[in-house]
């Protein structure tokens, strides 16, 4: 079976990231050719000194480190900017999706714990389904992606027990029916649902997407249809206000491509060291960030995945980076004060 590439965006959490990649490698290394590790331009809590530490932990893995010039967090650039490669590469996963020469790219959050060969299981299913699609007339039903489908926790149709990731293809409400569900269950992003319903974006439902916690993307299908080659907006932007991948998912599905619902549990845990099962809150709550990182570090040490002792030269490098950023921050504050 041909190997595939992997892409992970690094926004803080060096110990979580080490857990993610070292456990993924432990269970699925035979499938992996290269790992694109995208180091975001901005890092939470000024933890730029953690990057050398992460590189030290991952020194034996086939990693290409990518440093985009732009950073959008949960946003996206103006559509007119997408002709500029550097601006596109600031979008999550976009660099790897444009550069990989493999049939599939595996994308993962950087706060996962792999406990089985989830990648291999997904890859087998995706290849089998792709072969079926390629054999059909005009390739209809070719697999565009496989992973957990749907942000069902935000969806009124799920609250009404009418739809979930395994039924998203067949639950097709009318405009009036979907609006009534939003009226009744008042989901967290109801205002966005109403806006999309008015634009006739009905199915897949507004919260439907391929979650990038752990998923496989068909690279040739992606490049054929997505900017800059095609006309569909990239995966890594929240273009209509919901979340990453939603408009990309909606557009490809309505072109006849297939998405396979493949929940990651029990093969992988997402945010296993968080007390709330979510990694996002740690971006703004430092105590949660610190405590969950300690949990990841403890796991790595107890499973002998990282050394107990850090080389003195690495400690010096990290201190130099911290000092550089401390001086920079003081100068910025001074400049702001002098200007007024």
mmCIF file of N, CA and C in Angstrom, residues 16 270-279 281-282 285 287-289 291-292:
data_model
loop_
_atom_site.group_PDB
_atom_site.id
_atom_site.type_symbol
_atom_site.label_atom_id
_atom_site.label_comp_id
_atom_site.label_asym_id
_atom_site.label_seq_id
_atom_site.Cartn_x
_atom_site.Cartn_y
_atom_site.Cartn_z
ATOM 1 N N UNK A 16 1.835 18.069 24.241
ATOM 2 C CA UNK A 16 0.718 17.459 23.529
ATOM 3 C C UNK A 16 1.120 17.065 22.105
ATOM 4 N N UNK A 270 -9.115 12.565 21.741
ATOM 5 C CA UNK A 270 -8.865 13.989 21.500
ATOM 6 C C UNK A 270 -8.832 14.717 22.840
ATOM 7 N N UNK A 271 -7.824 15.581 23.027
ATOM 8 C CA UNK A 271 -7.644 16.341 24.273
ATOM 9 C C UNK A 271 -7.702 15.442 25.500
ATOM 10 N N UNK A 272 -6.885 14.373 25.530
ATOM 11 C CA UNK A 272 -6.983 13.399 26.635
ATOM 12 C C UNK A 272 -6.524 13.939 27.977
ATOM 13 N N UNK A 273 -5.762 15.033 27.983
ATOM 14 C CA UNK A 273 -5.226 15.557 29.241
ATOM 15 C C UNK A 273 -5.975 16.801 29.705
ATOM 16 N N UNK A 274 -7.081 17.085 29.038
ATOM 17 C CA UNK A 274 -7.933 18.197 29.438
ATOM 18 C C UNK A 274 -9.055 17.677 30.309
ATOM 19 N N UNK A 275 -9.529 18.510 31.216
ATOM 20 C CA UNK A 275 -10.619 18.062 32.096
ATOM 21 C C UNK A 275 -11.994 18.293 31.472
ATOM 22 N N UNK A 276 -12.013 18.788 30.212
ATOM 23 C CA UNK A 276 -13.308 19.045 29.586
ATOM 24 C C UNK A 276 -13.423 18.444 28.186
ATOM 25 N N UNK A 277 -12.421 17.663 27.762
ATOM 26 C CA UNK A 277 -12.492 17.015 26.463
ATOM 27 C C UNK A 277 -12.329 17.946 25.284
ATOM 28 N N UNK A 278 -11.896 19.174 25.539
ATOM 29 C CA UNK A 278 -11.708 20.155 24.462
ATOM 30 C C UNK A 278 -10.343 20.790 24.605
ATOM 31 N N UNK A 279 -9.660 20.950 23.492
ATOM 32 C CA UNK A 279 -8.355 21.590 23.538
ATOM 33 C C UNK A 279 -8.422 23.081 23.308
ATOM 34 N N UNK A 281 -10.210 25.600 24.677
ATOM 35 C CA UNK A 281 -10.253 26.529 25.814
ATOM 36 C C UNK A 281 -8.867 26.826 26.366
ATOM 37 N N UNK A 282 -7.936 25.884 26.214
ATOM 38 C CA UNK A 282 -6.585 26.093 26.731
ATOM 39 C C UNK A 282 -5.871 27.241 26.021
ATOM 40 N N UNK A 285 -7.098 30.047 28.447
ATOM 41 C CA UNK A 285 -7.088 29.813 29.891
ATOM 42 C C UNK A 285 -5.747 29.182 30.265
ATOM 43 N N UNK A 287 -4.156 28.431 33.054
ATOM 44 C CA UNK A 287 -4.086 27.343 34.041
ATOM 45 C C UNK A 287 -4.470 26.010 33.405
ATOM 46 N N UNK A 288 -5.493 26.031 32.562
ATOM 47 C CA UNK A 288 -5.890 24.816 31.851
ATOM 48 C C UNK A 288 -4.784 24.364 30.907
ATOM 49 N N UNK A 289 -4.179 25.330 30.213
ATOM 50 C CA UNK A 289 -3.065 25.028 29.309
ATOM 51 C C UNK A 289 -1.924 24.368 30.081
ATOM 52 N N UNK A 291 -1.861 22.905 33.095
ATOM 53 C CA UNK A 291 -2.178 21.622 33.713
ATOM 54 C C UNK A 291 -2.267 20.497 32.687
ATOM 55 N N UNK A 292 -2.861 20.786 31.533
ATOM 56 C CA UNK A 292 -2.978 19.738 30.512
ATOM 57 C C UNK A 292 -1.608 19.417 29.907
#
